[in-house]
Amino acid sequence: MVQATNLGFPRIGGQRETKKLVENFWAGKITEQALDEAAVKLRAENWKLQQAQGLSQIPSGDFSFYDHVLDHSVMFNVIPQRFRHLAEGHERNFAIGRGIQKPATETQEKVDIEAQEMKKWFDTNYHYIVPEFETNQTFQLSANAKTVQEFNEAKALGIHTRPVVLGPLSFLLLGKTAKNSAGLDLITLLPKVLPVYEELFAQLAAAGADWVQVDEPVLALDVSAAVVAEYQTTYTRLTAAAPKLKFLIATYFGRIGNNVSFIKDSGVAGLHIDLVRAPEQLENVIANIGQTQVLSLGLIDGRNIWKTNLAAALKLAETAVAALGSDRVFVAPSCSLLHAPVTLRFEKRLASKNPELFDWLAYSEEKCKEVHIIAHALNHGADSVKAELTDNARSIEARRVSPHTTNAAVRQRLEAIVPDQLRRRNVFPTRQVTQHEANPLPAFPTTTIGSFPQTKEIRLARAKFTKGEIDAATYHDFIKKEIAFCVKEQEALKIDVLVHGEAERNDMVAYFGERLEGYIFSENGWIASYGSRCVRPPIIFGDVHRVNPMTITETVYAQSLTSKPMKGMLTGPVTCLQWSFVRDDIPRSVVCTQLALAIRDEVADLEKAGIVHIQVDEPAIREGLPLRSVDFDFYLQWAVDAFLLSTTGVQDKTIIHTHMCYSDFQDIFQAIVRMDADVLTIENSKSDMRILGAFSTHGYNAEIGPGVFDIHSPRVPSTHEMKERADAMLKYIPRGNLWINPDCGLKTRGWKEVRESLTNMVAVAEALRAASA
């Protein structure tokens, strides 16, 4: 019988209960015990919901308060030395993810510890806490191993689950070496960590587990033959040590390719592959697995919100069943449903106001049902779910022929794009001279990345306006006051290039989506981003175009309040694409180009309004990079072209800024150069200057602002700490090209810590100027 399975379920709760619990714990409003008791209820709800949808293998161990990789590190005692003196428990775990800062008291010394590094989880907008390994690293399974504990929780409810564990090679290869362990080859830690995995698997087997899902997403990357050989050795050992367990190796986000070669003789019972991202890999994988191994088919898109074309998915599944037999096939989403919203049950407004589009959607709960329908059809014939398949076919066809998804004028404008629209009038050195003459700034200019704290008052006013409790005039007056306050604060802090603070923006992508045709918005389409932060990606369902200016009113008003330059703040086309739920009926490159034309129109209007500094943020451009290097060039060509189309229609004196989040820039360095921005700001403070090495090695002649403090942490770094970073930057960046700024926007922080951090940041710039005088 074909099994209906799942790889992971959203941890945030249908109404973001986890976020609220965690933030209440941080605020001291609930105890650690209350936090744990509430989590038990949430996990039970998740398991029962999946069970109700007809799944036969339900995951456990996929819940997390902050990050599943952080949880795995703590479970294996991979805790950096700087946190080891803190008491075990949630407070220490949160400190690892967020940093911690406490003043000295009569009974306690001052505590001031930086968070661990955070990076994007492959090509998603989810962030994980990077494991930090030392040369003398020791591994030890925690006394109450989280994975075992949660398996037993489900067992007590009468639900037999499939525990989920991050695999040993992905655990190591997704990590980093500690500052005191330069030169450590992480793969050499395998002999130390494998005994702990053996202990964990022994405990799971003793608890009654039969299958265990071992996530090895690194298998979707380019890895060396030596690493593939380590996979062979590792899983031969682990499976032999736990003969009662059946191991399912889970890969996702791309094709496994030649890395599949180790599977046949590894002792594992099964392999999961992503057939949404890489349907073409099915034949190769079938040919390369053992005669008794199970193949788990990732047929349901775990990263988007559209209904699956069940007829097409069923046809692909039938190919696998014909080759392997029904007992050797699982049906599943493509990846963990962590990246999809929880349920459509709370989308009351969308269902009533736009029933046509609502009919096209499927969130995690509905995706579990789709998995069940496919498995049932394979086991009992299509007629056994005829009504469900017929209804699905109706939805798919209705979306295909809907007149609301296409716009002839947009298509015509795309066809009319010419190469000159992708070039600035002059090269950067020429522009830089013009810009410095027309818009002089002090050495080491200071700025921020765009947003300032989204206070409770701002959120309340926005909610009242959305609900119709206050009128537009009242709301816009409130926003003007917030902008004026933000400008005044920046002037008091002596920042050189100001921003208006983005009080009117709920989200850097959603704000623009609300003002562009082709977008629609959910009420409860929340997904996890990092820690307790959730985002609600807008939905691109049709051709995108701009109808009216989107940012001119607020930006021009802010500029009228100050003699200092004001940056116009826009989100770039690639980031708008990456951080939306994107239509899947046309190529992503086409959607991105549509977005680029809309942003190009806004850039032109800002310039006409007298705004000299225009920032077009692209924090997600590296995030969108394919996992395999053979696919890099095609993506980077259209992605950079989209950025250029957005930004190149301006005069030389107009200064184009862009911002990028944590990235392995060496992979895209030439693409960054081709983007031809005048000023690049990057998230940098927790990278130990590794990021800047690429700029020094490859050469970068434009101006650059590597972040001097981490905005994801509530701690306030000292002037000395930031100055050390800035001094280190000068080893890589010419003095005349260095800007001083935070890592990223400040919307998630409070005003007190923002003032203190920016005061210290400006002091760094002043010290650098004094030293250069």
PDB file of C-alpha atoms in Angstrom, residues 14 49 341-347 363-366 524:
ATOM      1  CA  GLY A  14      -2.951  28.525  13.081  1.00  0.00           C
ATOM      2  CA  LEU A  49      -4.866  17.806  12.424  1.00  0.00           C
ATOM      3  CA  PRO A 341       0.746  28.767   5.995  1.00  0.00           C
ATOM      4  CA  VAL A 342      -1.180  26.526   8.367  1.00  0.00           C
ATOM      5  CA  THR A 343      -4.797  26.383   7.202  1.00  0.00           C
ATOM      6  CA  LEU A 344      -7.346  28.064   4.969  1.00  0.00           C
ATOM      7  CA  ARG A 345      -9.971  27.782   7.707  1.00  0.00           C
ATOM      8  CA  PHE A 346      -9.156  31.271   8.982  1.00  0.00           C
ATOM      9  CA  GLU A 347      -9.179  32.953   5.550  1.00  0.00           C
ATOM     10  CA  TYR A 363      -2.322  25.750   2.757  1.00  0.00           C
ATOM     11  CA  SER A 364      -0.648  23.070   4.894  1.00  0.00           C
ATOM     12  CA  GLU A 365      -3.812  21.426   6.162  1.00  0.00           C
ATOM     13  CA  GLU A 366      -5.201  21.254   2.624  1.00  0.00           C
ATOM     14  CA  ASN A 524      -3.726  34.458   7.830  1.00  0.00           C
TER      15      ASN A 524
END
